[in-house]
Amino acid sequence: MEPYRYHPIQKRTAVRMLTLSAGLPGDPLSGSLAEFDMDNAADETYEPLSYVWGQPDFDCPFICDGKRLAITTSLDQGLRRIRRPDRDRRVWVDQICINQKDTTERGSQVQFMNAIYKYANSVLVWLGPDTEQVADAAFSFIRSLSETLNDADRYAQFKADHTSEMLTQRREEDWASIKALTQLPWFERVWIIQEIGTRAPAMLFWGDASMDWHMLYSVCDKLTEFHHLRRHFDIETSKVKFVFQRFVPPDVATRHANRLSFIYELHRARHVKATDARDRVFAFLGHYSVTGKELCELSANYDEKTGTLPSVYMDAAVRALSGSGAGSGLITLAAVQHLELASSLDDWHERLDKAGDRDYMPSWVPDWRTYTSHILSEPTSPHRACGTGTFSKPSFEVDEKSLCIKGVAIDVIVEASAAVKPKAFHRVEPGKQTVIEQLWRTVCGYGVDSSGNSGDHLFSLQPLYQPSALDKVETGKQTLIQRLWRTLRGCGVDDEDEADDAAQSDDARCPAVLAYMQTLSNGGAATALRQFDRLHASASDPNDSGSDLSGQREQESRENFFRSIPDSQWLAQGAAYLTRTMAAAGDAEAVAPELRSLATSEGVLGLDAEWSRSANGASSGRVFARTAKGYFVLGPQVLAKGDRICVLWGGKMCFCLRPLDQGRFLLVGECYVHGLMNGEAVRLLEKNELQEEKFVLV
């Protein structure tokens, strides 16, 4: 049979659409292609197919307009599953509707992907063959769960039967099929984010079984609060929740406003898989976060010479930086996450020579193939290291592969830990040194010997956090230490010596233990944002004609809410965690009485879990460090001694740079530095205690 030959698409707004011929299970697959004008897509009937390509072996025949076209085994199986026995079906399938051998056509057709799925009558999802014969059980169990979780009485009983203590009595077989479902490859494919991410209804096909997509999502969403259940049975509901309506604009009154950032969305998708790593960018070109002239002109380029991986990633980075304005917080640079980084100038030259100029990825360009930790500079973050005035807008220029950006150098790293492991602040083993104690001793240097600054207790209010550059408090204003002791007196603690010391203090320094706990938890930002969402999300009306669709007003409210939280509340959270953790480790006396009293005061119950949740999210995959002046730092896993801590104009967070020579640096990554997260560096600059510099990142 003569091979099928593609003809160029004639109309600029057109795609090809496949009419899949009716047939019985044993019949050959066949169909015909025709141009389809996307300008009329909303008024037409068609169903796109979402599936996993699988092995790139095109060894299955498809008869297209009477000629032979080769397709993959996975697509062959999917088309046979959705083919009707008695009538044709109009579908869109990327592997057939796009000439995969024409890189120019592939790039131009990407622009229509979102619209194809957005305007579909229904999306057909082929999850793959049911090799373990569990699809029927999985879908039946999900339907049963849907009925249970949507009935108040049955839900209450389900909740009582599935506490962490009761899980060992539940049948693992009941959940094994759902575990298998959530671990299917389809949920990890980058292109499915936009294919299933619209409001279009969808039907899932797994072997001979089928299920409505929205029902699966609804059950997974309701299982969110059953953390112990999901962990016990290894149910990865987060995969389902992540892709659900990812291409539908969010409610800007909640933390989902992060999704308005193109770079944030690329970062959140780092866990998914892509056969072609360039698709980690191209798969989001139809996303609502692609706004502004620069990003809107970003196009898919699969050319082997001009569309190399470094050039695609750098193009996206430059466009995002150029069009970000003052509100981005330098999220593009904050998204840089290295698995390794040159340690010296010679090492850098060696790596550059090995890669070659064509394939070298500059250190300031995010590599979307790597993931080490959550991003701290999320758009809803309340931090403002660069302040809110003139320096809140980035000042930079790009010269070939170098980025020249302005800011101020603060200090140098002199001590750094190993990377903090996931859930490090959840695990406590009696008799073993806790992570919270280890970092306090080794990096902060407290309690190392009997003459340490902590007195009789490892954790107390006595040692002060006192980087040499911290501001002084204006005369006549109450100091932080005084305010904290007033709070402690309200908890029944009355130490006259400590109170007298506080009264004589004239600086803005805080107890080192507070700075320590705040650094490990990113200043409590995640806790504050969760509180804000609970208090304010219900008051937001997205249909209000006066609603701020950009989210600027809501962001200002978040930042004001964050700054209204008193230091005593943050200290109470940290004290609650220290008290519980050190007691569980068999060393309750390591925590001073004033902190233990604060931990048991009214309103503090459960705050230890709130702190550990935020600390695990912020610290996982990062290192805790200390600078020469005494600043506490939470930075990227490749941070090392000798790296510079800087504030770059426009950045929400501080940044860590590695010096090479003649003003050139490698970007190590974003970092939290306690005492520098609210414009303090700008005030030091205005007092001529710091000087503005240009940093050339290579």
mmCIF file of C-alpha atoms in Angstrom, residues 92-358:
data_model
loop_
_atom_site.group_PDB
_atom_site.id
_atom_site.type_symbol
_atom_site.label_atom_id
_atom_site.label_comp_id
_atom_site.label_asym_id
_atom_site.label_seq_id
_atom_site.Cartn_x
_atom_site.Cartn_y
_atom_site.Cartn_z
ATOM 1 C CA TRP A 92 -8.186 15.120 16.895
ATOM 2 C CA VAL A 93 -5.037 13.057 17.489
ATOM 3 C CA ASP A 94 -1.658 14.801 17.505
ATOM 4 C CA GLN A 95 0.263 11.839 16.096
ATOM 5 C CA ILE A 96 -1.927 11.710 12.976
ATOM 6 C CA CYS A 97 -3.227 15.276 12.628
ATOM 7 C CA ILE A 98 0.253 16.859 12.759
ATOM 8 C CA ASN A 99 3.045 15.914 10.384
ATOM 9 C CA GLN A 100 5.520 14.809 13.029
ATOM 10 C CA LYS A 101 8.433 14.849 10.582
ATOM 11 C CA ASP A 102 7.933 18.541 9.782
ATOM 12 C CA THR A 103 9.474 20.551 12.655
ATOM 13 C CA THR A 104 8.090 23.826 11.298
ATOM 14 C CA GLU A 105 4.545 22.488 11.208
ATOM 15 C CA ARG A 106 4.930 20.948 14.670
ATOM 16 C CA GLY A 107 5.955 24.334 16.044
ATOM 17 C CA SER A 108 3.144 26.242 14.338
ATOM 18 C CA GLN A 109 0.437 23.759 15.384
ATOM 19 C CA VAL A 110 1.335 24.006 19.087
ATOM 20 C CA GLN A 111 -0.437 27.379 19.240
ATOM 21 C CA PHE A 112 -3.789 25.649 18.660
ATOM 22 C CA MET A 113 -3.419 22.918 21.275
ATOM 23 C CA ASN A 114 -5.194 24.704 24.100
ATOM 24 C CA ALA A 115 -8.090 25.800 21.891
ATOM 25 C CA ILE A 116 -8.490 22.274 20.499
ATOM 26 C CA TYR A 117 -9.102 20.867 23.966
ATOM 27 C CA LYS A 118 -10.863 23.930 25.336
ATOM 28 C CA TYR A 119 -13.660 23.896 22.722
ATOM 29 C CA ALA A 120 -14.046 20.113 22.518
ATOM 30 C CA ASN A 121 -17.438 18.533 23.112
ATOM 31 C CA SER A 122 -15.622 15.984 25.247
ATOM 32 C CA VAL A 123 -12.026 14.942 25.796
ATOM 33 C CA LEU A 124 -11.340 11.228 25.384
ATOM 34 C CA VAL A 125 -8.585 9.943 27.663
ATOM 35 C CA TRP A 126 -6.859 6.641 26.950
ATOM 36 C CA LEU A 127 -5.101 5.611 30.176
ATOM 37 C CA GLY A 128 -3.764 2.428 28.625
ATOM 38 C CA PRO A 129 -4.495 -1.311 28.736
ATOM 39 C CA ASP A 130 -5.676 -2.843 32.008
ATOM 40 C CA THR A 131 -2.777 -5.259 32.327
ATOM 41 C CA GLU A 132 -3.389 -6.046 36.011
ATOM 42 C CA GLN A 133 -7.179 -6.378 35.621
ATOM 43 C CA VAL A 134 -7.891 -3.750 38.293
ATOM 44 C CA ALA A 135 -9.652 -1.017 36.294
ATOM 45 C CA ASP A 136 -13.185 -2.207 37.050
ATOM 46 C CA ALA A 137 -12.385 -2.459 40.764
ATOM 47 C CA ALA A 138 -10.776 1.000 40.796
ATOM 48 C CA PHE A 139 -13.627 2.785 39.052
ATOM 49 C CA SER A 140 -16.268 0.928 41.088
ATOM 50 C CA PHE A 141 -14.523 1.858 44.328
ATOM 51 C CA ILE A 142 -14.295 5.512 43.241
ATOM 52 C CA ARG A 143 -18.022 5.589 42.486
ATOM 53 C CA SER A 144 -18.699 4.116 45.916
ATOM 54 C CA LEU A 145 -16.401 6.671 47.563
ATOM 55 C CA SER A 146 -18.157 9.469 45.698
ATOM 56 C CA GLU A 147 -21.499 8.416 47.184
ATOM 57 C CA THR A 148 -19.982 8.086 50.656
ATOM 58 C CA LEU A 149 -18.081 11.370 50.674
ATOM 59 C CA ASN A 150 -21.094 13.324 49.413
ATOM 60 C CA ASP A 151 -23.442 12.002 52.100
ATOM 61 C CA ALA A 152 -23.068 13.740 55.473
ATOM 62 C CA ASP A 153 -23.817 10.692 57.654
ATOM 63 C CA ARG A 154 -21.725 8.259 55.610
ATOM 64 C CA TYR A 155 -18.907 10.784 55.430
ATOM 65 C CA ALA A 156 -18.829 11.115 59.227
ATOM 66 C CA GLN A 157 -18.627 7.342 59.596
ATOM 67 C CA PHE A 158 -15.911 7.133 56.927
ATOM 68 C CA LYS A 159 -13.889 9.760 58.787
ATOM 69 C CA ALA A 160 -14.203 7.817 62.054
ATOM 70 C CA ASP A 161 -13.192 4.572 60.350
ATOM 71 C CA HIS A 162 -10.116 6.066 58.670
ATOM 72 C CA THR A 163 -8.206 7.818 61.425
ATOM 73 C CA SER A 164 -4.470 7.140 61.558
ATOM 74 C CA GLU A 165 -5.079 4.651 64.377
ATOM 75 C CA MET A 166 -7.754 2.731 62.443
ATOM 76 C CA LEU A 167 -5.913 2.403 59.120
ATOM 77 C CA THR A 168 -4.288 -0.920 60.018
ATOM 78 C CA GLN A 169 -7.799 -2.411 60.229
ATOM 79 C CA ARG A 170 -8.749 -1.344 56.705
ATOM 80 C CA ARG A 171 -8.354 -3.736 53.781
ATOM 81 C CA GLU A 172 -5.355 -2.761 51.664
ATOM 82 C CA GLU A 173 -6.920 -4.561 48.700
ATOM 83 C CA ASP A 174 -9.704 -1.972 48.630
ATOM 84 C CA TRP A 175 -7.185 0.793 47.945
ATOM 85 C CA ALA A 176 -4.674 -1.104 45.800
ATOM 86 C CA SER A 177 -6.643 -0.494 42.609
ATOM 87 C CA ILE A 178 -6.776 3.283 43.210
ATOM 88 C CA LYS A 179 -3.059 3.254 43.956
ATOM 89 C CA ALA A 180 -2.510 1.582 40.575
ATOM 90 C CA LEU A 181 -4.739 4.187 38.892
ATOM 91 C CA THR A 182 -2.938 7.228 40.305
ATOM 92 C CA GLN A 183 0.418 5.736 39.328
ATOM 93 C CA LEU A 184 -0.426 5.334 35.639
ATOM 94 C CA PRO A 185 2.045 7.111 33.285
ATOM 95 C CA TRP A 186 -0.703 9.316 31.808
ATOM 96 C CA PHE A 187 -0.845 11.452 34.964
ATOM 97 C CA GLU A 188 2.845 12.381 34.608
ATOM 98 C CA ARG A 189 2.903 13.457 30.957
ATOM 99 C CA VAL A 190 3.528 17.175 30.375
ATOM 100 C CA TRP A 191 1.091 17.607 27.493
ATOM 101 C CA ILE A 192 -1.889 16.228 29.410
ATOM 102 C CA ILE A 193 -1.829 19.303 31.683
ATOM 103 C CA GLN A 194 -3.451 21.382 28.971
ATOM 104 C CA GLU A 195 -5.295 18.475 27.371
ATOM 105 C CA ILE A 196 -7.291 17.755 30.536
ATOM 106 C CA GLY A 197 -6.836 21.195 32.112
ATOM 107 C CA THR A 198 -9.800 22.998 30.541
ATOM 108 C CA ARG A 199 -13.482 23.045 31.525
ATOM 109 C CA ALA A 200 -14.395 20.591 28.756
ATOM 110 C CA PRO A 201 -15.939 17.356 30.079
ATOM 111 C CA ALA A 202 -13.793 14.250 29.793
ATOM 112 C CA MET A 203 -14.172 10.480 29.858
ATOM 113 C CA LEU A 204 -11.423 8.175 31.062
ATOM 114 C CA PHE A 205 -10.861 4.804 29.358
ATOM 115 C CA TRP A 206 -8.713 2.202 31.094
ATOM 116 C CA GLY A 207 -8.856 -1.151 29.376
ATOM 117 C CA ASP A 208 -12.549 -1.961 28.977
ATOM 118 C CA ALA A 209 -13.594 0.242 31.923
ATOM 119 C CA SER A 210 -14.578 3.914 31.752
ATOM 120 C CA MET A 211 -15.296 6.740 34.173
ATOM 121 C CA ASP A 212 -16.190 10.428 34.232
ATOM 122 C CA TRP A 213 -13.109 12.585 34.841
ATOM 123 C CA HIS A 214 -14.842 15.043 37.156
ATOM 124 C CA MET A 215 -15.960 12.247 39.483
ATOM 125 C CA LEU A 216 -12.373 11.048 39.872
ATOM 126 C CA TYR A 217 -11.201 14.580 40.649
ATOM 127 C CA SER A 218 -14.022 15.179 43.122
ATOM 128 C CA VAL A 219 -13.118 12.075 45.126
ATOM 129 C CA CYS A 220 -9.402 12.919 45.088
ATOM 130 C CA ASP A 221 -10.181 16.456 46.228
ATOM 131 C CA LYS A 222 -12.251 15.205 49.157
ATOM 132 C CA LEU A 223 -9.481 12.777 50.140
ATOM 133 C CA THR A 224 -7.089 15.714 50.594
ATOM 134 C CA GLU A 225 -7.800 15.986 54.306
ATOM 135 C CA PHE A 226 -7.105 12.262 54.829
ATOM 136 C CA HIS A 227 -3.343 12.674 54.778
ATOM 137 C CA HIS A 228 -2.587 9.567 56.816
ATOM 138 C CA LEU A 229 -4.823 7.428 54.610
ATOM 139 C CA ARG A 230 -3.189 8.616 51.398
ATOM 140 C CA ARG A 231 0.279 8.075 52.794
ATOM 141 C CA HIS A 232 -0.573 4.660 54.278
ATOM 142 C CA PHE A 233 -1.974 3.287 51.014
ATOM 143 C CA ASP A 234 0.314 5.316 48.721
ATOM 144 C CA ILE A 235 -2.586 7.055 46.941
ATOM 145 C CA GLU A 236 -1.160 9.876 44.800
ATOM 146 C CA THR A 237 -4.242 12.086 44.622
ATOM 147 C CA SER A 238 -2.027 15.159 44.189
ATOM 148 C CA LYS A 239 -1.334 14.113 40.588
ATOM 149 C CA VAL A 240 -5.034 14.251 39.791
ATOM 150 C CA LYS A 241 -5.587 17.539 41.596
ATOM 151 C CA PHE A 242 -2.584 19.173 39.921
ATOM 152 C CA VAL A 243 -3.843 18.714 36.358
ATOM 153 C CA PHE A 244 -7.534 19.421 37.020
ATOM 154 C CA GLN A 245 -8.502 22.671 35.232
ATOM 155 C CA ARG A 246 -4.894 23.852 35.294
ATOM 156 C CA PHE A 247 -5.655 25.946 32.217
ATOM 157 C CA VAL A 248 -8.650 27.688 33.832
ATOM 158 C CA PRO A 249 -7.885 31.059 35.537
ATOM 159 C CA PRO A 250 -7.961 30.784 39.346
ATOM 160 C CA ASP A 251 -9.625 32.796 42.088
ATOM 161 C CA VAL A 252 -7.091 35.561 42.712
ATOM 162 C CA ALA A 253 -8.315 35.936 46.302
ATOM 163 C CA THR A 254 -6.574 32.661 47.219
ATOM 164 C CA ARG A 255 -3.047 31.326 47.006
ATOM 165 C CA HIS A 256 -4.011 29.886 43.616
ATOM 166 C CA ALA A 257 -3.244 33.379 42.312
ATOM 167 C CA ASN A 258 0.297 31.984 41.965
ATOM 168 C CA ARG A 259 -0.931 30.410 38.747
ATOM 169 C CA LEU A 260 -1.088 33.823 37.089
ATOM 170 C CA SER A 261 2.689 33.538 36.727
ATOM 171 C CA PHE A 262 4.018 31.682 33.672
ATOM 172 C CA ILE A 263 7.302 30.891 35.420
ATOM 173 C CA TYR A 264 5.513 29.592 38.510
ATOM 174 C CA GLU A 265 3.483 27.231 36.332
ATOM 175 C CA LEU A 266 6.631 25.907 34.632
ATOM 176 C CA HIS A 267 8.118 25.354 38.073
ATOM 177 C CA ARG A 268 5.058 23.519 39.392
ATOM 178 C CA ALA A 269 5.222 21.162 36.402
ATOM 179 C CA ARG A 270 8.815 20.144 37.020
ATOM 180 C CA HIS A 271 7.689 16.752 38.352
ATOM 181 C CA VAL A 272 6.041 15.677 35.089
ATOM 182 C CA LYS A 273 7.803 13.899 32.251
ATOM 183 C CA ALA A 274 8.540 15.001 28.693
ATOM 184 C CA THR A 275 10.168 13.018 25.901
ATOM 185 C CA ASP A 276 11.401 16.299 24.424
ATOM 186 C CA ALA A 277 12.550 18.579 27.262
ATOM 187 C CA ARG A 278 11.654 21.663 25.201
ATOM 188 C CA ASP A 279 8.006 20.696 25.611
ATOM 189 C CA ARG A 280 8.257 21.682 29.280
ATOM 190 C CA VAL A 281 7.948 25.235 27.927
ATOM 191 C CA PHE A 282 5.960 24.667 24.743
ATOM 192 C CA ALA A 283 3.186 22.737 26.523
ATOM 193 C CA PHE A 284 2.281 25.939 28.410
ATOM 194 C CA LEU A 285 2.187 28.371 25.483
ATOM 195 C CA GLY A 286 -1.618 28.325 25.525
ATOM 196 C CA HIS A 287 -1.829 28.984 29.264
ATOM 197 C CA TYR A 288 -3.658 32.074 30.547
ATOM 198 C CA SER A 289 -0.445 33.205 32.311
ATOM 199 C CA VAL A 290 1.143 33.926 28.930
ATOM 200 C CA THR A 291 0.478 37.664 28.891
ATOM 201 C CA GLY A 292 2.357 40.740 27.735
ATOM 202 C CA LYS A 293 4.029 41.323 24.401
ATOM 203 C CA GLU A 294 7.248 39.465 25.214
ATOM 204 C CA LEU A 295 5.704 36.194 26.381
ATOM 205 C CA CYS A 296 2.940 36.235 23.780
ATOM 206 C CA GLU A 297 5.595 36.263 21.069
ATOM 207 C CA LEU A 298 7.207 33.110 22.484
ATOM 208 C CA SER A 299 6.649 30.263 20.013
ATOM 209 C CA ALA A 300 7.501 26.586 19.750
ATOM 210 C CA ASN A 301 10.770 26.075 17.914
ATOM 211 C CA TYR A 302 11.816 22.504 17.188
ATOM 212 C CA ASP A 303 14.573 23.433 14.730
ATOM 213 C CA GLU A 304 17.769 21.494 15.482
ATOM 214 C CA LYS A 305 19.984 24.551 14.982
ATOM 215 C CA THR A 306 18.015 27.491 16.391
ATOM 216 C CA GLY A 307 15.768 25.591 18.791
ATOM 217 C CA THR A 308 18.326 23.921 21.044
ATOM 218 C CA LEU A 309 17.299 23.227 24.626
ATOM 219 C CA PRO A 310 19.472 26.008 26.161
ATOM 220 C CA SER A 311 18.224 28.540 23.594
ATOM 221 C CA VAL A 312 14.570 27.643 24.253
ATOM 222 C CA TYR A 313 14.969 27.876 28.021
ATOM 223 C CA MET A 314 16.958 31.098 27.791
ATOM 224 C CA ASP A 315 14.431 32.664 25.408
ATOM 225 C CA ALA A 316 11.633 31.904 27.867
ATOM 226 C CA ALA A 317 13.679 33.291 30.775
ATOM 227 C CA VAL A 318 14.581 36.564 29.032
ATOM 228 C CA ARG A 319 10.990 37.125 27.903
ATOM 229 C CA ALA A 320 9.641 36.434 31.377
ATOM 230 C CA LEU A 321 12.173 38.814 32.938
ATOM 231 C CA SER A 322 11.549 41.542 30.362
ATOM 232 C CA GLY A 323 7.800 41.439 30.682
ATOM 233 C CA SER A 324 7.539 40.827 34.400
ATOM 234 C CA GLY A 325 7.524 44.403 35.673
ATOM 235 C CA ALA A 326 7.630 45.232 39.361
ATOM 236 C CA GLY A 327 5.333 42.496 40.625
ATOM 237 C CA SER A 328 7.299 39.401 39.615
ATOM 238 C CA GLY A 329 9.729 39.346 42.518
ATOM 239 C CA LEU A 330 12.403 38.080 40.090
ATOM 240 C CA ILE A 331 10.614 34.733 40.065
ATOM 241 C CA THR A 332 12.527 33.760 36.916
ATOM 242 C CA LEU A 333 15.838 33.869 38.802
ATOM 243 C CA ALA A 334 14.215 32.356 41.884
ATOM 244 C CA ALA A 335 13.190 29.344 39.784
ATOM 245 C CA VAL A 336 16.846 28.439 39.192
ATOM 246 C CA GLN A 337 17.544 25.132 40.946
ATOM 247 C CA HIS A 338 20.912 23.481 40.382
ATOM 248 C CA LEU A 339 21.710 19.864 41.136
ATOM 249 C CA GLU A 340 25.383 20.837 40.903
ATOM 250 C CA LEU A 341 27.323 24.016 40.189
ATOM 251 C CA ALA A 342 30.896 24.902 39.325
ATOM 252 C CA SER A 343 32.894 25.475 42.508
ATOM 253 C CA SER A 344 35.537 27.807 41.036
ATOM 254 C CA LEU A 345 36.587 29.761 37.950
ATOM 255 C CA ASP A 346 38.680 26.868 36.650
ATOM 256 C CA ASP A 347 35.827 24.445 37.216
ATOM 257 C CA TRP A 348 33.469 26.759 35.365
ATOM 258 C CA HIS A 349 35.834 27.079 32.393
ATOM 259 C CA GLU A 350 36.152 23.312 32.246
ATOM 260 C CA ARG A 351 32.371 22.854 32.213
ATOM 261 C CA LEU A 352 31.944 25.591 29.610
ATOM 262 C CA ASP A 353 34.533 24.001 27.319
ATOM 263 C CA LYS A 354 32.914 20.597 27.722
ATOM 264 C CA ALA A 355 29.410 21.848 26.900
ATOM 265 C CA GLY A 356 30.423 24.212 24.140
ATOM 266 C CA ASP A 357 28.909 27.641 23.659
ATOM 267 C CA ARG A 358 25.926 26.225 21.760
#
